[in-house]
mmCIF file of C-alpha atoms in Angstrom:
data_model
loop_
_atom_site.group_PDB
_atom_site.id
_atom_site.type_symbol
_atom_site.label_atom_id
_atom_site.label_comp_id
_atom_site.label_asym_id
_atom_site.label_seq_id
_atom_site.Cartn_x
_atom_site.Cartn_y
_atom_site.Cartn_z
ATOM 1 C CA MET N 1 -6.828 -107.579 -37.332
ATOM 2 C CA ILE N 2 -8.581 -106.659 -40.530
ATOM 3 C CA HIS N 3 -6.359 -105.133 -43.191
ATOM 4 C CA ILE N 4 -8.020 -103.314 -46.053
ATOM 5 C CA ASP N 5 -5.877 -101.891 -48.847
ATOM 6 C CA ILE N 6 -7.994 -101.446 -51.936
ATOM 7 C CA HIS N 7 -8.105 -99.226 -55.000
ATOM 8 C CA LYS N 8 -10.817 -98.766 -57.580
ATOM 9 C CA LYS N 9 -11.646 -96.249 -60.280
ATOM 10 C CA LEU N 10 -15.196 -94.989 -59.794
ATOM 11 C CA HIS N 11 -17.437 -93.169 -62.224
ATOM 12 C CA GLY N 12 -19.536 -91.064 -59.905
ATOM 13 C CA SER N 13 -21.992 -88.230 -60.423
ATOM 14 C CA ASN N 14 -19.111 -85.743 -59.960
ATOM 15 C CA GLY N 15 -16.957 -87.347 -62.637
ATOM 16 C CA ASN N 16 -14.279 -89.989 -62.202
ATOM 17 C CA MET N 17 -12.504 -90.528 -58.919
ATOM 18 C CA ASN N 18 -10.220 -93.094 -57.338
ATOM 19 C CA LEU N 19 -11.299 -94.973 -54.266
ATOM 20 C CA ASP N 20 -8.105 -95.485 -52.229
ATOM 21 C CA VAL N 21 -8.656 -96.959 -48.789
ATOM 22 C CA ASN N 22 -5.934 -98.253 -46.522
ATOM 23 C CA LEU N 23 -7.399 -99.182 -43.174
ATOM 24 C CA THR N 24 -6.584 -101.488 -40.270
ATOM 25 C CA ILE N 25 -9.457 -102.420 -37.981
ATOM 26 C CA ASN N 26 -9.234 -104.294 -34.686
ATOM 27 C CA GLU N 27 -11.434 -107.364 -34.497
ATOM 28 C CA GLY N 28 -14.575 -106.680 -32.483
ATOM 29 C CA ASP N 29 -14.535 -102.935 -33.248
ATOM 30 C CA PHE N 30 -17.647 -101.018 -34.254
ATOM 31 C CA LEU N 31 -16.613 -98.691 -37.052
ATOM 32 C CA ALA N 32 -18.852 -96.025 -38.562
ATOM 33 C CA LEU N 33 -18.231 -94.955 -42.127
ATOM 34 C CA ALA N 34 -19.359 -91.399 -42.813
ATOM 35 C CA GLY N 35 -19.016 -88.892 -45.637
ATOM 36 C CA GLN N 36 -21.105 -87.226 -48.331
ATOM 37 C CA SER N 37 -23.044 -89.308 -50.827
ATOM 38 C CA GLY N 38 -20.827 -90.370 -53.694
ATOM 39 C CA SER N 39 -17.722 -90.511 -51.486
ATOM 40 C CA GLY N 40 -17.321 -94.281 -51.896
ATOM 41 C CA LYS N 41 -18.801 -95.653 -48.646
ATOM 42 C CA THR N 42 -21.240 -98.135 -50.180
ATOM 43 C CA THR N 43 -18.675 -99.231 -52.778
ATOM 44 C CA LEU N 44 -16.241 -100.021 -49.962
ATOM 45 C CA LEU N 45 -18.861 -102.204 -48.233
ATOM 46 C CA ARG N 46 -19.630 -103.998 -51.514
ATOM 47 C CA ILE N 47 -15.915 -104.621 -52.123
ATOM 48 C CA LEU N 48 -15.612 -106.134 -48.629
ATOM 49 C CA ALA N 49 -18.626 -108.345 -49.353
ATOM 50 C CA GLY N 50 -17.072 -109.462 -52.658
ATOM 51 C CA LEU N 51 -19.901 -107.917 -54.695
ATOM 52 C CA GLU N 52 -17.535 -105.572 -56.574
ATOM 53 C CA ILE N 53 -14.132 -106.062 -58.099
ATOM 54 C CA SER N 54 -11.214 -103.881 -57.016
ATOM 55 C CA ASN N 55 -7.435 -103.895 -56.946
ATOM 56 C CA GLY N 56 -5.508 -104.472 -53.741
ATOM 57 C CA THR N 57 -5.710 -106.801 -50.774
ATOM 58 C CA LEU N 58 -8.188 -107.769 -48.076
ATOM 59 C CA LYS N 59 -6.881 -109.753 -45.149
ATOM 60 C CA ILE N 60 -9.221 -110.774 -42.321
ATOM 61 C CA GLY N 61 -7.243 -112.268 -39.443
ATOM 62 C CA ASP N 62 -5.128 -114.919 -41.152
ATOM 63 C CA GLU N 63 -7.575 -115.394 -44.041
ATOM 64 C CA ILE N 64 -6.895 -113.734 -47.382
ATOM 65 C CA TRP N 65 -10.155 -112.620 -49.022
ATOM 66 C CA GLN N 66 -8.503 -110.825 -51.883
ATOM 67 C CA ASP N 67 -5.051 -110.243 -53.334
ATOM 68 C CA GLU N 68 -3.580 -109.531 -56.801
ATOM 69 C CA LYS N 69 -4.518 -112.891 -58.277
ATOM 70 C CA PHE N 70 -7.339 -114.188 -56.097
ATOM 71 C CA SER N 71 -10.753 -113.173 -54.852
ATOM 72 C CA LEU N 72 -12.760 -115.303 -52.410
ATOM 73 C CA ALA N 73 -16.375 -115.848 -53.537
ATOM 74 C CA PRO N 74 -18.911 -113.698 -51.648
ATOM 75 C CA GLN N 75 -20.706 -116.718 -50.132
ATOM 76 C CA LYS N 76 -17.397 -117.997 -48.702
ATOM 77 C CA ARG N 77 -16.624 -114.751 -46.895
ATOM 78 C CA GLY N 78 -17.963 -114.616 -43.347
ATOM 79 C CA ILE N 79 -20.065 -111.545 -44.060
ATOM 80 C CA GLY N 80 -23.475 -110.402 -42.901
ATOM 81 C CA PHE N 81 -25.009 -107.571 -44.906
ATOM 82 C CA VAL N 82 -27.869 -105.313 -43.793
ATOM 83 C CA PHE N 83 -29.260 -103.042 -46.504
ATOM 84 C CA GLN N 84 -31.251 -99.836 -46.088
ATOM 85 C CA ASP N 85 -34.208 -101.360 -47.971
ATOM 86 C CA TYR N 86 -34.164 -104.638 -45.940
ATOM 87 C CA ALA N 87 -33.850 -106.939 -49.034
ATOM 88 C CA LEU N 88 -35.910 -109.734 -47.470
ATOM 89 C CA PHE N 89 -37.372 -112.609 -49.515
ATOM 90 C CA PRO N 90 -41.021 -111.525 -49.863
ATOM 91 C CA ASN N 91 -42.403 -115.047 -50.382
ATOM 92 C CA MET N 92 -40.803 -116.462 -47.234
ATOM 93 C CA THR N 93 -41.884 -116.070 -43.614
ATOM 94 C CA VAL N 94 -39.663 -114.341 -41.075
ATOM 95 C CA GLU N 95 -38.363 -117.690 -39.858
ATOM 96 C CA GLU N 96 -37.789 -118.999 -43.399
ATOM 97 C CA ASN N 97 -35.796 -115.867 -44.240
ATOM 98 C CA LEU N 98 -33.444 -116.753 -41.387
ATOM 99 C CA HIS N 99 -33.315 -120.471 -42.199
ATOM 100 C CA PHE N 100 -32.451 -119.690 -45.798
ATOM 101 C CA VAL N 101 -28.983 -118.616 -44.611
ATOM 102 C CA ASN N 102 -28.472 -121.415 -42.155
ATOM 103 C CA LYS N 103 -30.585 -124.213 -40.695
ATOM 104 C CA ASP N 104 -29.435 -123.527 -37.125
ATOM 105 C CA LYS N 105 -32.923 -123.423 -35.542
ATOM 106 C CA ALA N 106 -31.651 -122.713 -32.022
ATOM 107 C CA LEU N 107 -29.757 -119.647 -33.244
ATOM 108 C CA ALA N 108 -32.777 -118.382 -35.216
ATOM 109 C CA LYS N 109 -34.978 -118.796 -32.133
ATOM 110 C CA HIS N 110 -32.429 -116.951 -29.974
ATOM 111 C CA LEU N 111 -32.111 -114.061 -32.435
ATOM 112 C CA LEU N 112 -35.883 -113.693 -32.782
ATOM 113 C CA GLU N 113 -36.239 -113.648 -28.988
ATOM 114 C CA LEU N 114 -33.510 -111.015 -28.585
ATOM 115 C CA THR N 115 -35.260 -108.750 -31.094
ATOM 116 C CA GLU N 116 -38.791 -109.484 -29.815
ATOM 117 C CA LEU N 117 -39.846 -111.035 -33.123
ATOM 118 C CA SER N 118 -40.779 -114.533 -31.884
ATOM 119 C CA SER N 119 -44.523 -113.906 -32.192
ATOM 120 C CA LEU N 120 -44.087 -112.755 -35.794
ATOM 121 C CA LYS N 121 -42.006 -115.690 -37.032
ATOM 122 C CA ASN N 122 -44.744 -117.057 -39.323
ATOM 123 C CA ARG N 123 -45.574 -113.715 -40.940
ATOM 124 C CA VAL N 124 -44.335 -112.666 -44.396
ATOM 125 C CA PRO N 125 -42.358 -109.408 -44.733
ATOM 126 C CA THR N 126 -45.142 -107.408 -46.447
ATOM 127 C CA THR N 127 -47.202 -107.605 -43.217
ATOM 128 C CA LEU N 128 -44.405 -106.118 -41.084
ATOM 129 C CA SER N 129 -43.522 -102.503 -40.220
ATOM 130 C CA GLY N 130 -40.229 -100.963 -41.379
ATOM 131 C CA GLY N 131 -38.622 -101.428 -37.960
ATOM 132 C CA GLN N 132 -39.711 -105.080 -37.810
ATOM 133 C CA LYS N 133 -38.414 -105.759 -41.341
ATOM 134 C CA GLN N 134 -35.041 -104.260 -40.479
ATOM 135 C CA ARG N 135 -34.831 -106.415 -37.335
ATOM 136 C CA VAL N 136 -35.493 -109.503 -39.457
ATOM 137 C CA SER N 137 -32.799 -108.353 -41.867
ATOM 138 C CA LEU N 138 -30.371 -107.870 -38.956
ATOM 139 C CA CYS N 139 -31.166 -111.341 -37.544
ATOM 140 C CA ARG N 140 -30.699 -112.876 -40.986
ATOM 141 C CA ALA N 141 -27.305 -111.158 -41.365
ATOM 142 C CA LEU N 142 -26.190 -112.734 -38.080
ATOM 143 C CA MET N 143 -27.384 -116.275 -38.901
ATOM 144 C CA ASN N 144 -23.985 -117.348 -40.224
ATOM 145 C CA ARG N 145 -22.148 -115.745 -37.263
ATOM 146 C CA PRO N 146 -20.289 -113.367 -39.585
ATOM 147 C CA LYS N 147 -16.711 -112.224 -38.996
ATOM 148 C CA ILE N 148 -17.763 -108.849 -40.353
ATOM 149 C CA LEU N 149 -21.229 -107.333 -40.186
ATOM 150 C CA LEU N 150 -21.744 -104.710 -42.891
ATOM 151 C CA MET N 151 -24.633 -102.264 -42.591
ATOM 152 C CA ASP N 152 -25.489 -99.654 -45.216
ATOM 153 C CA GLU N 153 -27.534 -96.914 -43.522
ATOM 154 C CA PRO N 154 -29.654 -99.556 -41.816
ATOM 155 C CA LEU N 155 -31.844 -97.162 -39.843
ATOM 156 C CA SER N 156 -32.217 -94.180 -42.153
ATOM 157 C CA ALA N 157 -35.726 -95.166 -43.310
ATOM 158 C CA LEU N 158 -37.074 -95.501 -39.760
ATOM 159 C CA ASP N 159 -38.704 -92.976 -37.432
ATOM 160 C CA PRO N 160 -36.612 -91.632 -34.505
ATOM 161 C CA THR N 161 -38.185 -93.826 -31.778
ATOM 162 C CA MET N 162 -37.735 -97.018 -33.785
ATOM 163 C CA ARG N 163 -34.205 -95.886 -34.646
ATOM 164 C CA THR N 164 -33.229 -95.595 -30.955
ATOM 165 C CA LYS N 165 -34.750 -99.013 -30.211
ATOM 166 C CA LEU N 166 -32.849 -100.658 -33.061
ATOM 167 C CA GLN N 167 -29.625 -98.888 -32.101
ATOM 168 C CA ASN N 168 -29.865 -100.631 -28.739
ATOM 169 C CA GLU N 169 -30.518 -104.001 -30.381
ATOM 170 C CA ILE N 170 -27.635 -103.540 -32.826
ATOM 171 C CA SER N 171 -25.353 -102.690 -29.914
ATOM 172 C CA THR N 172 -26.492 -105.789 -27.957
ATOM 173 C CA LEU N 173 -26.054 -108.095 -30.963
ATOM 174 C CA HIS N 174 -22.652 -106.613 -31.866
ATOM 175 C CA LYS N 175 -21.415 -107.329 -28.326
ATOM 176 C CA GLU N 176 -23.015 -110.768 -27.995
ATOM 177 C CA PHE N 177 -21.675 -112.031 -31.344
ATOM 178 C CA GLY N 178 -18.279 -110.340 -30.949
ATOM 179 C CA THR N 179 -18.453 -109.458 -34.624
ATOM 180 C CA THR N 180 -16.553 -106.606 -36.242
ATOM 181 C CA THR N 181 -19.179 -104.185 -37.476
ATOM 182 C CA ILE N 182 -18.845 -101.592 -40.227
ATOM 183 C CA MET N 183 -21.841 -99.294 -40.584
ATOM 184 C CA VAL N 184 -22.430 -96.511 -43.091
ATOM 185 C CA SER N 185 -24.236 -93.695 -41.276
ATOM 186 C CA HIS N 186 -24.876 -89.954 -41.551
ATOM 187 C CA ASP N 187 -26.511 -89.636 -38.154
ATOM 188 C CA PRO N 188 -24.186 -88.197 -35.459
ATOM 189 C CA SER N 189 -26.304 -89.518 -32.568
ATOM 190 C CA GLU N 190 -26.274 -93.013 -34.058
ATOM 191 C CA ILE N 191 -22.512 -92.869 -34.604
ATOM 192 C CA TYR N 192 -21.907 -91.572 -31.064
ATOM 193 C CA ARG N 193 -24.095 -94.263 -29.469
ATOM 194 C CA LEU N 194 -22.820 -97.235 -31.447
ATOM 195 C CA ALA N 195 -19.366 -96.714 -32.874
ATOM 196 C CA SER N 196 -15.976 -96.692 -31.182
ATOM 197 C CA ARG N 197 -14.313 -95.287 -34.279
ATOM 198 C CA VAL N 198 -15.412 -93.115 -37.212
ATOM 199 C CA VAL N 199 -13.770 -92.965 -40.618
ATOM 200 C CA VAL N 200 -14.854 -90.142 -42.928
ATOM 201 C CA LEU N 201 -14.474 -90.577 -46.687
ATOM 202 C CA ASN N 202 -14.379 -87.749 -49.174
ATOM 203 C CA GLN N 203 -13.879 -88.262 -52.902
ATOM 204 C CA GLY N 204 -12.729 -91.819 -52.257
ATOM 205 C CA LYS N 205 -10.066 -90.876 -49.680
ATOM 206 C CA ILE N 206 -10.036 -91.056 -45.870
ATOM 207 C CA ILE N 207 -10.046 -87.470 -44.585
ATOM 208 C CA SER N 208 -10.721 -88.112 -40.907
ATOM 209 C CA ASP N 209 -10.267 -91.061 -38.543
ATOM 210 C CA GLY N 210 -10.803 -91.042 -34.775
ATOM 211 C CA THR N 211 -13.276 -91.486 -31.929
ATOM 212 C CA PRO N 212 -16.803 -90.138 -32.549
ATOM 213 C CA LYS N 213 -16.137 -87.206 -30.215
ATOM 214 C CA GLU N 214 -12.825 -86.293 -31.878
ATOM 215 C CA VAL N 215 -14.370 -86.424 -35.340
ATOM 216 C CA LEU N 216 -17.893 -85.105 -34.754
ATOM 217 C CA LEU N 217 -17.665 -82.499 -31.968
ATOM 218 C CA LYS N 218 -17.926 -79.224 -33.801
ATOM 219 C CA THR N 219 -15.874 -76.584 -32.051
ATOM 220 C CA SER N 220 -14.580 -73.163 -32.864
ATOM 221 C CA GLY N 221 -11.817 -72.082 -30.480
ATOM 222 C CA SER N 222 -13.089 -72.598 -26.930
ATOM 223 C CA GLN N 223 -16.707 -72.604 -28.173
ATOM 224 C CA LYS N 224 -18.163 -76.115 -27.872
ATOM 225 C CA PHE N 225 -21.721 -75.369 -28.948
ATOM 226 C CA SER N 226 -21.469 -74.677 -32.614
ATOM 227 C CA PHE N 227 -23.796 -74.833 -35.629
ATOM 228 C CA ASP N 228 -23.624 -73.761 -39.251
ATOM 229 C CA GLY N 229 -26.478 -71.715 -40.650
ATOM 230 C CA GLU N 230 -27.582 -69.047 -43.105
ATOM 231 C CA LEU N 231 -27.974 -65.423 -42.077
ATOM 232 C CA LEU N 232 -31.531 -64.384 -43.048
ATOM 233 C CA ASP N 233 -31.895 -60.916 -41.576
ATOM 234 C CA ILE N 234 -30.549 -58.358 -39.104
ATOM 235 C CA VAL N 235 -33.059 -56.171 -37.277
ATOM 236 C CA LYS N 236 -32.261 -53.184 -35.057
ATOM 237 C CA VAL N 237 -34.156 -53.225 -31.767
ATOM 238 C CA ASP N 238 -33.569 -50.331 -29.372
ATOM 239 C CA VAL N 239 -29.728 -50.041 -29.127
ATOM 240 C CA ILE N 240 -29.022 -53.657 -30.092
ATOM 241 C CA TYR N 241 -29.214 -55.730 -33.289
ATOM 242 C CA VAL N 242 -30.855 -59.140 -33.624
ATOM 243 C CA ALA N 243 -29.648 -61.518 -36.335
ATOM 244 C CA ILE N 244 -32.056 -64.178 -37.601
ATOM 245 C CA VAL N 245 -30.293 -67.361 -38.700
ATOM 246 C CA ALA N 246 -31.678 -70.560 -40.238
ATOM 247 C CA ILE N 247 -30.103 -73.702 -38.769
ATOM 248 C CA GLY N 248 -31.418 -76.986 -40.151
ATOM 249 C CA GLN N 249 -35.210 -76.820 -39.983
ATOM 250 C CA GLN N 250 -35.237 -74.061 -37.374
ATOM 251 C CA LEU N 251 -34.778 -70.322 -37.071
ATOM 252 C CA VAL N 252 -32.775 -68.878 -34.207
ATOM 253 C CA GLU N 253 -32.073 -65.316 -33.082
ATOM 254 C CA VAL N 254 -28.723 -64.034 -31.900
ATOM 255 C CA VAL N 255 -27.944 -60.592 -30.462
ATOM 256 C CA VAL N 256 -25.022 -58.936 -32.277
ATOM 257 C CA ASP N 257 -23.308 -55.584 -31.786
ATOM 258 C CA ASP N 258 -23.355 -52.672 -34.224
ATOM 259 C CA THR N 259 -19.923 -53.306 -35.802
ATOM 260 C CA GLN N 260 -20.856 -56.904 -36.544
ATOM 261 C CA ALA N 261 -24.311 -55.916 -37.736
ATOM 262 C CA LYS N 262 -22.647 -53.662 -40.312
ATOM 263 C CA SER N 263 -20.084 -56.199 -41.479
ATOM 264 C CA LEU N 264 -22.423 -59.201 -41.864
ATOM 265 C CA ILE N 265 -24.100 -59.785 -45.229
ATOM 266 C CA ILE N 266 -27.606 -61.232 -45.482
ATOM 267 C CA GLY N 267 -27.482 -64.646 -47.154
ATOM 268 C CA ASP N 268 -23.988 -65.421 -45.817
ATOM 269 C CA SER N 269 -23.152 -68.832 -44.387
ATOM 270 C CA VAL N 270 -22.307 -68.317 -40.735
ATOM 271 C CA THR N 271 -21.279 -70.346 -37.702
ATOM 272 C CA ILE N 272 -23.179 -69.726 -34.498
ATOM 273 C CA SER N 273 -21.333 -70.744 -31.401
ATOM 274 C CA THR N 274 -21.303 -70.263 -27.695
ATOM 275 C CA LYS N 275 -19.471 -71.801 -24.790
ATOM 276 C CA ALA N 276 -20.620 -75.089 -23.319
ATOM 277 C CA PHE N 277 -21.585 -73.215 -20.117
ATOM 278 C CA ALA N 278 -24.334 -71.036 -21.588
ATOM 279 C CA PRO N 279 -26.984 -73.325 -23.133
ATOM 280 C CA ILE N 280 -29.612 -74.950 -20.951
ATOM 281 C CA ILE N 281 -31.246 -78.284 -21.698
ATOM 282 C CA LEU N 282 -35.007 -78.772 -21.327
ATOM 283 C CA PRO N 283 -36.291 -82.307 -21.872
ATOM 284 C CA HIS N 284 -39.359 -82.539 -24.112
ATOM 285 C CA GLU N 285 -42.597 -83.394 -22.353
ATOM 286 C CA LYS N 286 -43.527 -86.997 -22.969
ATOM 287 C CA MET H 1 -18.529 -59.347 -29.818
ATOM 288 C CA SER H 2 -15.706 -57.284 -28.284
ATOM 289 C CA HIS H 3 -12.163 -58.515 -28.954
ATOM 290 C CA ILE H 4 -9.074 -58.204 -26.789
ATOM 291 C CA LYS H 5 -5.540 -59.472 -27.277
ATOM 292 C CA ALA H 6 -4.025 -61.316 -24.290
ATOM 293 C CA ILE H 7 -1.239 -63.765 -23.457
ATOM 294 C CA ILE H 8 -1.836 -67.157 -21.815
ATOM 295 C CA THR H 9 0.017 -67.294 -18.474
ATOM 296 C CA GLN H 10 -1.303 -70.461 -16.830
ATOM 297 C CA ILE H 11 -3.578 -73.431 -17.518
ATOM 298 C CA ASP H 12 -5.056 -75.503 -14.659
ATOM 299 C CA THR H 13 -6.747 -78.735 -15.722
ATOM 300 C CA VAL H 14 -8.970 -81.338 -14.067
ATOM 301 C CA ASP H 15 -10.109 -84.032 -16.509
ATOM 302 C CA ASN H 16 -11.818 -82.196 -19.346
ATOM 303 C CA LEU H 17 -12.218 -78.908 -17.442
ATOM 304 C CA ASN H 18 -9.721 -76.049 -17.593
ATOM 305 C CA ILE H 19 -9.149 -72.644 -16.080
ATOM 306 C CA VAL H 20 -6.973 -70.620 -18.424
ATOM 307 C CA LYS H 21 -5.331 -67.424 -17.130
ATOM 308 C CA PHE H 22 -4.281 -64.531 -19.348
ATOM 309 C CA ASP H 23 -2.350 -61.306 -19.019
ATOM 310 C CA PHE H 24 -4.061 -58.249 -20.482
ATOM 311 C CA TYR H 25 -2.211 -54.975 -19.765
ATOM 312 C CA GLY H 26 -1.270 -56.218 -16.280
ATOM 313 C CA TYR H 27 -4.770 -57.513 -15.507
ATOM 314 C CA SER H 28 -5.034 -61.233 -14.808
ATOM 315 C CA LEU H 29 -8.048 -62.604 -16.688
ATOM 316 C CA LYS H 30 -9.532 -66.065 -16.166
ATOM 317 C CA MET H 31 -11.532 -68.283 -18.484
ATOM 318 C CA MET H 32 -13.434 -71.512 -17.734
ATOM 319 C CA SER H 33 -13.400 -73.970 -20.600
ATOM 320 C CA LEU H 34 -14.018 -77.598 -21.482
ATOM 321 C CA GLY H 35 -11.394 -79.441 -23.614
ATOM 322 C CA LEU H 36 -8.821 -77.126 -25.203
ATOM 323 C CA THR H 37 -7.314 -77.537 -28.645
ATOM 324 C CA ASP H 38 -3.603 -78.451 -28.801
ATOM 325 C CA ASP H 39 -2.552 -74.964 -29.926
ATOM 326 C CA ILE H 40 -3.734 -73.376 -26.662
ATOM 327 C CA THR H 41 -0.562 -73.368 -24.538
ATOM 328 C CA VAL H 42 1.151 -71.090 -22.009
ATOM 329 C CA GLY H 43 2.932 -68.162 -23.672
ATOM 330 C CA LYS H 44 0.628 -68.013 -26.726
ATOM 331 C CA GLU H 45 -1.021 -64.779 -27.731
ATOM 332 C CA VAL H 46 -4.780 -65.082 -28.283
ATOM 333 C CA ILE H 47 -7.800 -63.017 -29.234
ATOM 334 C CA LEU H 48 -10.447 -63.215 -26.530
ATOM 335 C CA GLY H 49 -14.090 -62.535 -27.248
ATOM 336 C CA ILE H 50 -16.780 -61.176 -24.928
ATOM 337 C CA LYS H 51 -20.425 -60.501 -25.794
ATOM 338 C CA PRO H 52 -21.475 -56.939 -24.854
ATOM 339 C CA THR H 53 -24.438 -58.385 -22.925
ATOM 340 C CA HIS H 54 -21.967 -60.281 -20.715
ATOM 341 C CA ILE H 55 -20.105 -57.235 -19.420
ATOM 342 C CA ALA H 56 -21.421 -55.841 -16.133
ATOM 343 C CA ILE H 57 -20.442 -52.373 -14.922
ATOM 344 C CA GLY H 58 -19.441 -51.205 -11.439
ATOM 345 C CA LYS H 59 -18.987 -47.563 -10.414
ATOM 346 C CA GLY H 60 -17.370 -46.403 -7.156
ATOM 347 C CA PHE H 61 -17.350 -50.068 -6.365
ATOM 348 C CA SER H 62 -15.983 -51.538 -3.141
ATOM 349 C CA GLY H 63 -16.493 -54.945 -1.575
ATOM 350 C CA LEU H 64 -16.091 -58.495 -2.841
ATOM 351 C CA VAL H 65 -17.728 -59.947 -5.903
ATOM 352 C CA SER H 66 -17.272 -63.330 -7.627
ATOM 353 C CA TYR H 67 -16.631 -61.944 -11.125
ATOM 354 C CA SER H 68 -13.161 -63.356 -11.907
ATOM 355 C CA ASN H 69 -12.426 -60.655 -14.437
ATOM 356 C CA GLN H 70 -12.440 -57.028 -13.316
ATOM 357 C CA ILE H 71 -10.949 -54.380 -15.574
ATOM 358 C CA LYS H 72 -10.867 -50.616 -14.989
ATOM 359 C CA ALA H 73 -12.151 -48.630 -17.976
ATOM 360 C CA LYS H 74 -13.368 -45.215 -19.068
ATOM 361 C CA ILE H 75 -16.750 -44.605 -20.686
ATOM 362 C CA ILE H 76 -16.165 -42.968 -24.090
ATOM 363 C CA SER H 77 -19.729 -43.079 -25.360
ATOM 364 C CA CYS H 78 -23.156 -43.790 -23.921
ATOM 365 C CA GLU H 79 -26.051 -44.392 -26.298
ATOM 366 C CA LYS H 80 -29.382 -44.514 -24.537
ATOM 367 C CA GLY H 81 -32.286 -46.421 -26.102
ATOM 368 C CA LYS H 82 -35.808 -46.787 -24.777
ATOM 369 C CA LEU H 83 -35.006 -49.856 -22.645
ATOM 370 C CA LEU H 84 -31.284 -50.552 -23.034
ATOM 371 C CA SER H 85 -28.093 -48.573 -23.310
ATOM 372 C CA SER H 86 -24.888 -49.273 -25.145
ATOM 373 C CA LEU H 87 -21.706 -48.143 -23.434
ATOM 374 C CA LYS H 88 -18.367 -47.950 -25.240
ATOM 375 C CA LEU H 89 -15.522 -48.431 -22.800
ATOM 376 C CA SER H 90 -11.848 -47.838 -23.357
ATOM 377 C CA VAL H 91 -8.989 -49.757 -21.722
ATOM 378 C CA GLU H 92 -5.553 -48.709 -23.009
ATOM 379 C CA ASP H 93 -5.984 -48.910 -26.825
ATOM 380 C CA VAL H 94 -8.938 -51.319 -26.741
ATOM 381 C CA VAL H 95 -12.619 -50.405 -26.991
ATOM 382 C CA LEU H 96 -15.229 -52.763 -25.572
ATOM 383 C CA GLU H 97 -18.989 -52.530 -25.569
ATOM 384 C CA SER H 98 -21.362 -53.208 -22.697
ATOM 385 C CA ILE H 99 -25.131 -53.503 -23.085
ATOM 386 C CA ILE H 100 -27.025 -52.884 -19.851
ATOM 387 C CA THR H 101 -30.551 -51.755 -19.001
ATOM 388 C CA LEU H 102 -31.380 -48.078 -19.341
ATOM 389 C CA GLU H 103 -32.612 -48.184 -15.747
ATOM 390 C CA SER H 104 -29.142 -49.185 -14.492
ATOM 391 C CA THR H 105 -27.505 -46.475 -16.591
ATOM 392 C CA ILE H 106 -29.796 -43.871 -15.029
ATOM 393 C CA ALA H 107 -29.619 -45.289 -11.482
ATOM 394 C CA MET H 108 -25.789 -45.292 -11.623
ATOM 395 C CA ASP H 109 -25.707 -41.960 -13.423
ATOM 396 C CA LEU H 110 -23.320 -43.364 -16.043
ATOM 397 C CA LYS H 111 -21.925 -40.794 -18.481
ATOM 398 C CA VAL H 112 -18.974 -40.155 -20.790
ATOM 399 C CA ASP H 113 -15.583 -39.842 -18.976
ATOM 400 C CA ASP H 114 -16.769 -41.873 -15.950
ATOM 401 C CA ASP H 115 -14.189 -44.316 -14.562
ATOM 402 C CA VAL H 116 -15.848 -47.683 -14.066
ATOM 403 C CA THR H 117 -14.999 -51.353 -13.512
ATOM 404 C CA MET H 118 -16.007 -53.886 -16.170
ATOM 405 C CA MET H 119 -16.889 -57.286 -14.720
ATOM 406 C CA ILE H 120 -16.956 -60.513 -16.733
ATOM 407 C CA LYS H 121 -17.584 -64.030 -15.460
ATOM 408 C CA ALA H 122 -14.891 -66.599 -16.278
ATOM 409 C CA SER H 123 -17.512 -68.751 -18.038
ATOM 410 C CA GLU H 124 -18.365 -65.927 -20.422
ATOM 411 C CA LEU H 125 -14.894 -65.224 -21.751
ATOM 412 C CA SER H 126 -13.826 -67.252 -24.778
ATOM 413 C CA ILE H 127 -10.806 -67.742 -27.005
ATOM 414 C CA LEU H 128 -11.738 -66.775 -30.562
ATOM 415 C CA LYS H 129 -8.333 -67.253 -32.129
ATOM 416 C CA VAL H 130 -4.806 -68.336 -31.264
ATOM 417 C CA LEU H 131 -2.249 -66.005 -32.873
#
């Protein structure tokens, strides 16, 4: 079991706030940490890694990493850290980046094979694509067989295809190494695919904790297909009214009746929902 | 969206799928739904929602049809457009709207004061609010 009970005063962009996190995680779990920017997610990862000071206790299995009078040095904690911007050593080859952590050549070879990087082992990071750099960073984080793998939005800089590919590799590595993984992510599909548990932080406090489906499925009553948007216009066509709503990067149209057409105000935030039975799914042509 | 108040009388569940039955002025209504929230239980009063485009109309109807929800109503207004018509239907103290094609309205000779049957599929009825 991993017991986290930490407190820290933060000076964020929205003024001061207290980070108060009390969390118990089963070993081997894949936990996603979600929440708006400035909610304390990255700070929590840095506290776990020993890169920031906080009050409280950190207990990993029977090892104490932090209590009132003691804090274990970052390099002594069994942590692997994957950053959004890769943070590779630019003057070292792929293989040297891995060996810097640990001289276990067999493990490095195995990791590079698993992530299809073997042929690139003598290249330096500047000659690699974003997806390749992040795979190197992931391999490097696993070189010391960490108890906890920490990932701070590891895939947010990558394109969707590369993201799916790396999600699969992360999932394989998480299972093979039996590590406990904590990943900061904003992407619902990534959280659903990878995590068994999601914790949502807001203003330094946990506001939601459950399975990805419990936390992320947006419902309204018995409506399971639900999106938030902005009402742009209502147009009368024949005897019906059509509302135009912006959802994300797209516009959608919804037929509304006359009473609703009269009560809705252009510019309002609205929720569009329908039952799970109505929508149809069309795969995109490849 | 037309709203009606009803009481939950029965919930049948298989895995994540449910059929919820309601009482609405003596009519037994049925709704298909995936996972229900914890507050949806037998005996609760709820507001049900139906889109006007999901209400079909029968007149002088006999025979069998698979619409799980059939409610007798009276037409209280009939607005004809160029392609569609909007019917306002009254059941007890509730008014619902049905949008159908103008062609159907003409073919069925639908007019104010007609007694008709509203038909709604169980998949198209939804709980908007638990009271």
